[in-house]
Each structure stands twice: as structure tokens, then as C-alpha cells.
PDB file of C-alpha atoms in Angstrom:
ATOM      1  CA  PRO B 209     107.415  95.920 113.403  1.00 82.00           C
ATOM      2  CA  ASP B 210     108.789  97.050 110.392  1.00 84.00           C
ATOM      3  CA  GLY B 211     107.133  95.574 107.356  1.00 88.00           C
ATOM      4  CA  GLN B 212     103.688  94.990 108.915  1.00 94.00           C
ATOM      5  CA  ARG B 213     102.155  98.291 109.155  1.00 93.00           C
ATOM      6  CA  ALA B 214     101.978 101.447 107.040  1.00 88.00           C
ATOM      7  CA  GLY B 215      99.350 104.052 108.207  1.00 89.00           C
ATOM      8  CA  ILE B 216      95.837 104.122 109.260  1.00 92.00           C
ATOM      9  CA  LEU B 217      94.835 101.855 107.057  1.00 94.00           C
ATOM     10  CA  THR B 218      96.773  99.094 108.411  1.00 95.00           C
ATOM     11  CA  LEU B 219      95.694  99.288 111.763  1.00 95.00           C
ATOM     12  CA  ALA B 220      93.421  97.100 113.399  1.00 94.00           C
ATOM     13  CA  ALA B 221      90.224  99.340 113.926  1.00 95.00           C
ATOM     14  CA  PRO B 222      89.986  99.816 109.984  1.00 95.00           C
ATOM     15  CA  LEU B 223      90.976  96.338 109.054  1.00 96.00           C
ATOM     16  CA  ALA B 224      88.097  94.701 111.688  1.00 96.00           C
ATOM     17  CA  ALA B 225      85.440  97.511 110.661  1.00 95.00           C
ATOM     18  CA  HIS B 226      85.716  95.844 106.978  1.00 95.00           C
ATOM     19  CA  SER B 227      85.746  92.325 107.648  1.00 94.00           C
ATOM     20  CA  VAL B 228      82.973  89.855 108.685  1.00 92.00           C
ATOM     21  CA  GLU B 229      82.886  87.919 112.314  1.00 88.00           C
ATOM     22  CA  SER B 230      84.650  84.837 111.070  1.00 87.00           C
ATOM     23  CA  GLU B 231      87.061  86.087 108.457  1.00 89.00           C
ATOM     24  CA  PRO B 232      88.619  88.984 106.830  1.00 92.00           C
ATOM     25  CA  SER B 233      86.835  90.464 103.711  1.00 93.00           C
ATOM     26  CA  PRO B 234      88.601  91.219 100.881  1.00 94.00           C
ATOM     27  CA  ILE B 235      85.103  92.587  99.314  1.00 93.00           C
ATOM     28  CA  LEU B 236      84.400  94.882 101.808  1.00 95.00           C
ATOM     29  CA  ARG B 237      88.296  96.196 102.428  1.00 97.00           C
ATOM     30  CA  GLY B 238      88.479  96.968  98.636  1.00 97.00           C
ATOM     31  CA  LYS B 239      85.324  98.358  98.434  1.00 96.00           C
ATOM     32  CA  PHE B 240      86.184 100.550 101.299  1.00 97.00           C
ATOM     33  CA  ILE B 241      89.559 101.858  99.196  1.00 97.00           C
ATOM     34  CA  ARG B 242      87.419 102.208  95.993  1.00 97.00           C
ATOM     35  CA  GLU B 243      84.718 104.094  97.343  1.00 97.00           C
ATOM     36  CA  ARG B 244      86.110 106.197 100.127  1.00 96.00           C
ATOM     37  CA  ILE B 245      89.826 106.474  99.263  1.00 97.00           C
ATOM     38  CA  MET B 246      89.578 106.535  95.448  1.00 97.00           C
ATOM     39  CA  CYS B 247      86.106 108.510  95.465  1.00 96.00           C
ATOM     40  CA  ASP B 248      85.146 105.925  92.813  1.00 96.00           C
ATOM     41  CA  HIS B 249      81.214 104.536  92.583  1.00 94.00           C
ATOM     42  CA  LEU B 250      80.336 100.874  92.514  1.00 93.00           C
ATOM     43  CA  PRO B 251      76.752  99.995  91.786  1.00 90.00           C
ATOM     44  CA  PRO B 252      74.916  98.039  94.254  1.00 88.00           C
ATOM     45  CA  PRO B 253      75.181  93.785  93.585  1.00 86.00           C
ATOM     46  CA  PRO B 254      72.736  92.508  91.439  1.00 82.00           C
ATOM     47  CA  GLY B 255      69.928  90.440  92.627  1.00 81.00           C
ATOM     48  CA  GLY B 256      70.203  86.844  93.005  1.00 79.00           C
ATOM     49  CA  VAL B 257      73.942  86.871  93.972  1.00 79.00           C
ATOM     50  CA  PRO B 258      75.171  83.600  95.178  1.00 76.00           C
ATOM     51  CA  ASP B 259      76.736  82.940  98.434  1.00 79.00           C
ATOM     52  CA  LEU B 260      80.491  82.407  98.579  1.00 81.00           C
ATOM     53  CA  PRO B 261      81.344  78.643  99.403  1.00 81.00           C
ATOM     54  CA  PRO B 262      82.069  78.272 103.093  1.00 85.00           C
ATOM     55  CA  PRO B 263      85.784  78.469 103.842  1.00 85.00           C
ATOM     56  CA  ASP B 264      87.714  75.227 103.122  1.00 87.00           C
ATOM     57  CA  PRO B 265      90.825  74.428 104.858  1.00 89.00           C
ATOM     58  CA  ASN B 266      92.140  72.935 101.332  1.00 90.00           C
ATOM     59  CA  THR B 267      91.644  76.037  99.454  1.00 89.00           C
ATOM     60  CA  THR B 268      93.411  79.295  99.324  1.00 88.00           C
ATOM     61  CA  LYS B 269      90.952  82.528  99.722  1.00 86.00           C
ATOM     62  CA  LYS B 270      91.713  83.640  96.195  1.00 88.00           C
ATOM     63  CA  ASP B 271      90.820  80.279  94.777  1.00 88.00           C
ATOM     64  CA  ARG B 272      87.329  80.625  96.825  1.00 87.00           C
ATOM     65  CA  PHE B 273      86.885  83.955  95.469  1.00 85.00           C
ATOM     66  CA  ALA B 274      87.545  82.984  91.808  1.00 85.00           C
ATOM     67  CA  MET B 275      83.633  82.604  91.237  1.00 80.00           C
ATOM     68  CA  HIS B 276      83.870  86.551  91.305  1.00 81.00           C
ATOM     69  CA  ALA B 277      85.551  86.519  88.129  1.00 79.00           C
ATOM     70  CA  LYS B 278      82.551  85.252  86.198  1.00 81.00           C
ATOM     71  CA  GLY B 279      79.440  86.673  85.200  1.00 80.00           C
ATOM     72  CA  THR B 280      77.675  89.732  86.179  1.00 82.00           C
ATOM     73  CA  CYS B 281      79.764  90.049  89.403  1.00 83.00           C
ATOM     74  CA  ALA B 282      83.146  90.281  87.382  1.00 88.00           C
ATOM     75  CA  GLY B 283      83.039  93.954  86.165  1.00 89.00           C
ATOM     76  CA  CYS B 284      82.748  95.338  89.840  1.00 91.00           C
ATOM     77  CA  HIS B 285      84.653  92.587  91.736  1.00 92.00           C
ATOM     78  CA  ALA B 286      87.589  93.060  89.502  1.00 93.00           C
ATOM     79  CA  LEU B 287      87.966  96.355  90.729  1.00 95.00           C
ATOM     80  CA  MET B 288      87.295  95.557  94.847  1.00 95.00           C
ATOM     81  CA  ASP B 289      88.998  91.972  95.079  1.00 95.00           C
ATOM     82  CA  PRO B 290      92.619  92.524  93.977  1.00 95.00           C
ATOM     83  CA  ILE B 291      92.671  95.473  96.411  1.00 97.00           C
ATOM     84  CA  GLY B 292      90.792  93.807  99.339  1.00 96.00           C
ATOM     85  CA  PHE B 293      93.652  90.607  98.952  1.00 96.00           C
ATOM     86  CA  GLY B 294      96.268  93.422  99.665  1.00 96.00           C
ATOM     87  CA  PHE B 295      95.100  93.457 103.291  1.00 97.00           C
ATOM     88  CA  GLU B 296      95.329  89.564 103.544  1.00 95.00           C
ATOM     89  CA  ASN B 297      98.077  89.671 106.003  1.00 96.00           C
ATOM     90  CA  TYR B 298      95.801  91.013 108.396  1.00 96.00           C
ATOM     91  CA  ASP B 299      92.751  89.039 109.853  1.00 95.00           C
ATOM     92  CA  ASN B 300      89.357  89.710 110.697  1.00 94.00           C
ATOM     93  CA  VAL B 301      90.846  91.555 113.928  1.00 95.00           C
ATOM     94  CA  GLY B 302      93.441  93.289 111.990  1.00 95.00           C
ATOM     95  CA  SER B 303      96.420  90.950 113.735  1.00 96.00           C
ATOM     96  CA  TYR B 304      99.480  90.550 111.478  1.00 96.00           C
ATOM     97  CA  ARG B 305      99.563  86.997 109.705  1.00 95.00           C
ATOM     98  CA  THR B 306     101.909  85.245 107.530  1.00 96.00           C
ATOM     99  CA  MET B 307      99.493  82.145 107.017  1.00 94.00           C
ATOM    100  CA  ASP B 308      95.711  81.598 106.421  1.00 90.00           C
ATOM    101  CA  GLY B 309      95.408  78.076 107.640  1.00 88.00           C
ATOM    102  CA  LYS B 310      98.251  75.955 106.020  1.00 93.00           C
ATOM    103  CA  PHE B 311      98.751  78.310 102.947  1.00 94.00           C
ATOM    104  CA  VAL B 312     101.404  81.271 102.822  1.00 96.00           C
ATOM    105  CA  VAL B 313      99.284  84.609 102.754  1.00 95.00           C
ATOM    106  CA  ASP B 314      99.093  86.099  99.272  1.00 94.00           C
ATOM    107  CA  SER B 315      98.720  89.652  99.731  1.00 95.00           C
ATOM    108  CA  LYS B 316     100.015  90.525  95.772  1.00 96.00           C
ATOM    109  CA  GLY B 317      97.393  92.568  93.693  1.00 94.00           C
ATOM    110  CA  THR B 318      96.449  95.292  91.198  1.00 96.00           C
ATOM    111  CA  ILE B 319      94.616  98.733  91.821  1.00 98.00           C
ATOM    112  CA  ALA B 320      92.780  99.271  88.394  1.00 97.00           C
ATOM    113  CA  GLY B 321      92.654 102.618  86.971  1.00 97.00           C
ATOM    114  CA  LEU B 322      94.782 104.635  89.694  1.00 98.00           C
ATOM    115  CA  ASP B 323      95.716 107.584  88.232  1.00 97.00           C
ATOM    116  CA  GLU B 324      94.246 106.155  84.790  1.00 96.00           C
ATOM    117  CA  GLN B 325      96.627 103.061  85.286  1.00 97.00           C
ATOM    118  CA  ASP B 326      96.741  99.712  86.626  1.00 98.00           C
ATOM    119  CA  LYS B 327      99.467  99.595  89.428  1.00 98.00           C
ATOM    120  CA  SER B 328     100.676  96.258  90.880  1.00 98.00           C
ATOM    121  CA  PHE B 329     101.615  95.854  94.371  1.00 97.00           C
ATOM    122  CA  ASN B 330     103.076  93.069  96.695  1.00 96.00           C
ATOM    123  CA  SER B 331     101.824  93.938  99.967  1.00 96.00           C
ATOM    124  CA  ALA B 332      99.310  96.304 101.838  1.00 96.00           C
ATOM    125  CA  ILE B 333     102.311  98.500 102.419  1.00 96.00           C
ATOM    126  CA  ASP B 334     103.183  98.388  98.720  1.00 96.00           C
ATOM    127  CA  MET B 335      99.604  99.467  98.197  1.00 97.00           C
ATOM    128  CA  MET B 336      99.642 102.346 100.856  1.00 95.00           C
ATOM    129  CA  THR B 337     102.861 103.702  99.047  1.00 95.00           C
ATOM    130  CA  LEU B 338     100.844 103.696  95.618  1.00 97.00           C
ATOM    131  CA  LEU B 339      97.866 105.266  97.229  1.00 96.00           C
ATOM    132  CA  SER B 340      99.817 108.058  99.043  1.00 92.00           C
ATOM    133  CA  GLU B 341     101.248 108.873  95.677  1.00 93.00           C
ATOM    134  CA  SER B 342      98.235 109.177  93.774  1.00 94.00           C
ATOM    135  CA  ASN B 343      96.509 112.244  92.955  1.00 91.00           C
ATOM    136  CA  GLN B 344      93.332 110.522  92.384  1.00 95.00           C
ATOM    137  CA  VAL B 345      93.511 109.647  96.135  1.00 95.00           C
ATOM    138  CA  ARG B 346      94.599 113.610  97.050  1.00 90.00           C
ATOM    139  CA  ALA B 347      91.529 114.772  95.082  1.00 91.00           C
ATOM    140  CA  CYS B 348      89.385 112.355  97.138  1.00 94.00           C
ATOM    141  CA  LEU B 349      91.107 113.276  99.996  1.00 90.00           C
ATOM    142  CA  ILE B 350      90.076 116.784  99.317  1.00 89.00           C
ATOM    143  CA  LYS B 351      86.382 115.966  98.521  1.00 92.00           C
ATOM    144  CA  GLN B 352      86.064 113.866 101.521  1.00 92.00           C
ATOM    145  CA  PHE B 353      87.384 116.669 103.928  1.00 88.00           C
ATOM    146  CA  PHE B 354      85.155 119.350 101.886  1.00 88.00           C
ATOM    147  CA  ARG B 355      81.867 116.461 102.521  1.00 90.00           C
ATOM    148  CA  TYR B 356      83.103 116.562 106.411  1.00 89.00           C
ATOM    149  CA  ALA B 357      83.400 120.284 106.855  1.00 85.00           C
ATOM    150  CA  VAL B 358      80.330 121.331 105.061  1.00 86.00           C
ATOM    151  CA  ALA B 359      77.967 118.425 105.718  1.00 90.00           C
ATOM    152  CA  ARG B 360      77.031 117.852 102.335  1.00 92.00           C
ATOM    153  CA  LYS B 361      78.272 116.399  99.102  1.00 92.00           C
ATOM    154  CA  GLU B 362      80.151 118.652  96.487  1.00 92.00           C
ATOM    155  CA  ASN B 363      78.329 120.356  93.641  1.00 92.00           C
ATOM    156  CA  ASP B 364      79.174 122.346  90.182  1.00 91.00           C
ATOM    157  CA  GLY B 365      79.874 125.761  92.331  1.00 89.00           C
ATOM    158  CA  ASP B 366      82.519 124.059  94.636  1.00 89.00           C
ATOM    159  CA  ALA B 367      84.571 122.996  91.786  1.00 89.00           C
ATOM    160  CA  LYS B 368      87.163 126.125  92.062  1.00 85.00           C
ATOM    161  CA  VAL B 369      87.474 125.540  95.851  1.00 84.00           C
ATOM    162  CA  LEU B 370      88.355 122.132  95.447  1.00 86.00           C
ATOM    163  CA  ALA B 371      90.541 122.539  92.529  1.00 85.00           C
ATOM    164  CA  ASP B 372      92.589 125.316  94.604  1.00 81.00           C
ATOM    165  CA  ALA B 373      92.555 122.657  97.232  1.00 81.00           C
ATOM    166  CA  LEU B 374      94.273 120.137  95.028  1.00 80.00           C
ATOM    167  CA  THR B 375      96.605 122.513  93.870  1.00 78.00           C
ATOM    168  CA  GLY B 376      97.535 123.538  97.590  1.00 72.00           C
ATOM    169  CA  LEU B 377      97.842 119.844  98.377  1.00 72.00           C
ATOM    170  CA  THR B 378     100.337 118.771  95.579  1.00 68.00           C
ATOM    171  CA  THR B 379     102.928 121.797  96.279  1.00 64.00           C
ATOM    172  CA  SER B 380     106.194 120.550  98.196  1.00 60.00           C
ATOM    173  CA  ASP B 381     104.893 122.471 101.282  1.00 65.00           C
ATOM    174  CA  SER B 382     101.500 120.914 101.382  1.00 66.00           C
ATOM    175  CA  ASN B 383      99.956 119.621 104.795  1.00 72.00           C
ATOM    176  CA  LEU B 384      96.605 118.906 105.671  1.00 74.00           C
ATOM    177  CA  LYS B 385      96.402 121.639 108.554  1.00 78.00           C
ATOM    178  CA  LYS B 386      96.796 124.149 105.714  1.00 76.00           C
ATOM    179  CA  LEU B 387      94.230 122.256 103.406  1.00 76.00           C
ATOM    180  CA  LEU B 388      91.590 122.488 106.356  1.00 77.00           C
ATOM    181  CA  VAL B 389      92.583 126.227 107.097  1.00 78.00           C
ATOM    182  CA  ASN B 390      92.330 127.091 103.251  1.00 74.00           C
ATOM    183  CA  MET B 391      88.788 125.253 103.040  1.00 76.00           C
ATOM    184  CA  ALA B 392      87.618 127.196 106.161  1.00 78.00           C
ATOM    185  CA  THR B 393      88.587 130.597 104.847  1.00 80.00           C
ATOM    186  CA  SER B 394      87.001 129.700 101.232  1.00 75.00           C
ATOM    187  CA  LYS B 395      84.184 131.517  99.928  1.00 74.00           C
TER     188      LYS B 395
END
């Protein structure tokens, strides 16, 4: 139904793949967007990370995850968790929901540093719009296509191919088929 899905990232398979068995994971979902859609690098968690408290029917998930805003965890979780909470309308298998236990789902959040600005959204659909309009995401898409096509990460010698592809993807007549052809026929 309208208002529930917007593109591939709100389909059940990617949502379920970035969940844990018993509940959705704002951490995994936010990390996926940061690293695979925005091409940001997040360091691995430091040693001795405490476990999250178990789900509590009298606490919202955002309150339960508030511990991430403190200490050595805060830096990375400030980049991941607000994005991941944008997907809270989807349970661990990707079904749409408006309630999380007895609480109304709060899927508002902010994408910190998207195109060098913090951008707020009210839902996953709003977030998908922000991502689809982002030059940072376009550049990441090109990198991901390149990495898949040549089975390696880009290096300094690939900068012109990537820049040309980005220019081609930001024109009014751009499309992915054209991007693939241009990438396949480049030197």
C-alpha cells in the first residue's frame, strides 16, 4: 500500500537480512546504509562492548538503545542508529507495522553528514527520498557498480572513470543502463 514501501531498501529481504532473529536491528540497518549506500567507513566496535539490555515491554526501543549515546560507542552509533530507526516501521522479517508492543513506532531520524549536511526524515520513505537525491549516494552507487564489475576496489588510476560515470549519472538523461555501458566500454 501507498505510504509503506519505497524502493528496494524497504522490501522484506533487505530488511530481514539486516535484523536479528527476534527483532529489527537499527544498528545493522543503519550500518548497511552508511557503508553500502553512502560508502562511509565505520571502524569495528571497540573491545568490551556491553550487551544491550533485553527487550522490555515498558520501554521503547529508542530508550533501550540510548546507552549508545555515551562513551566510546557514541561516535559510530550517532551515525548508524538514527538511520536504522528510520526502518522501525518494519519488523525483523520486513512486515510493516505501526506499533512496537504497546508503543507507536517512532521512525523519525537524521542522516548525519549526507552531502556534508545533517538531513532529518520522518519515515523510511522520507529517508529513501533523501538518499535518492544525494550526490554522495550517486557516487557510492557508481563505486559499488565499479567494484562489482571489475571484482576489486577502485584505486587512484580509476578516478577519471568514476568521475565520468558520476557526471553521466547526474545529467537529466541519466540511467543505470547507460552507466553500465559507459563503465564496460571505458579503458
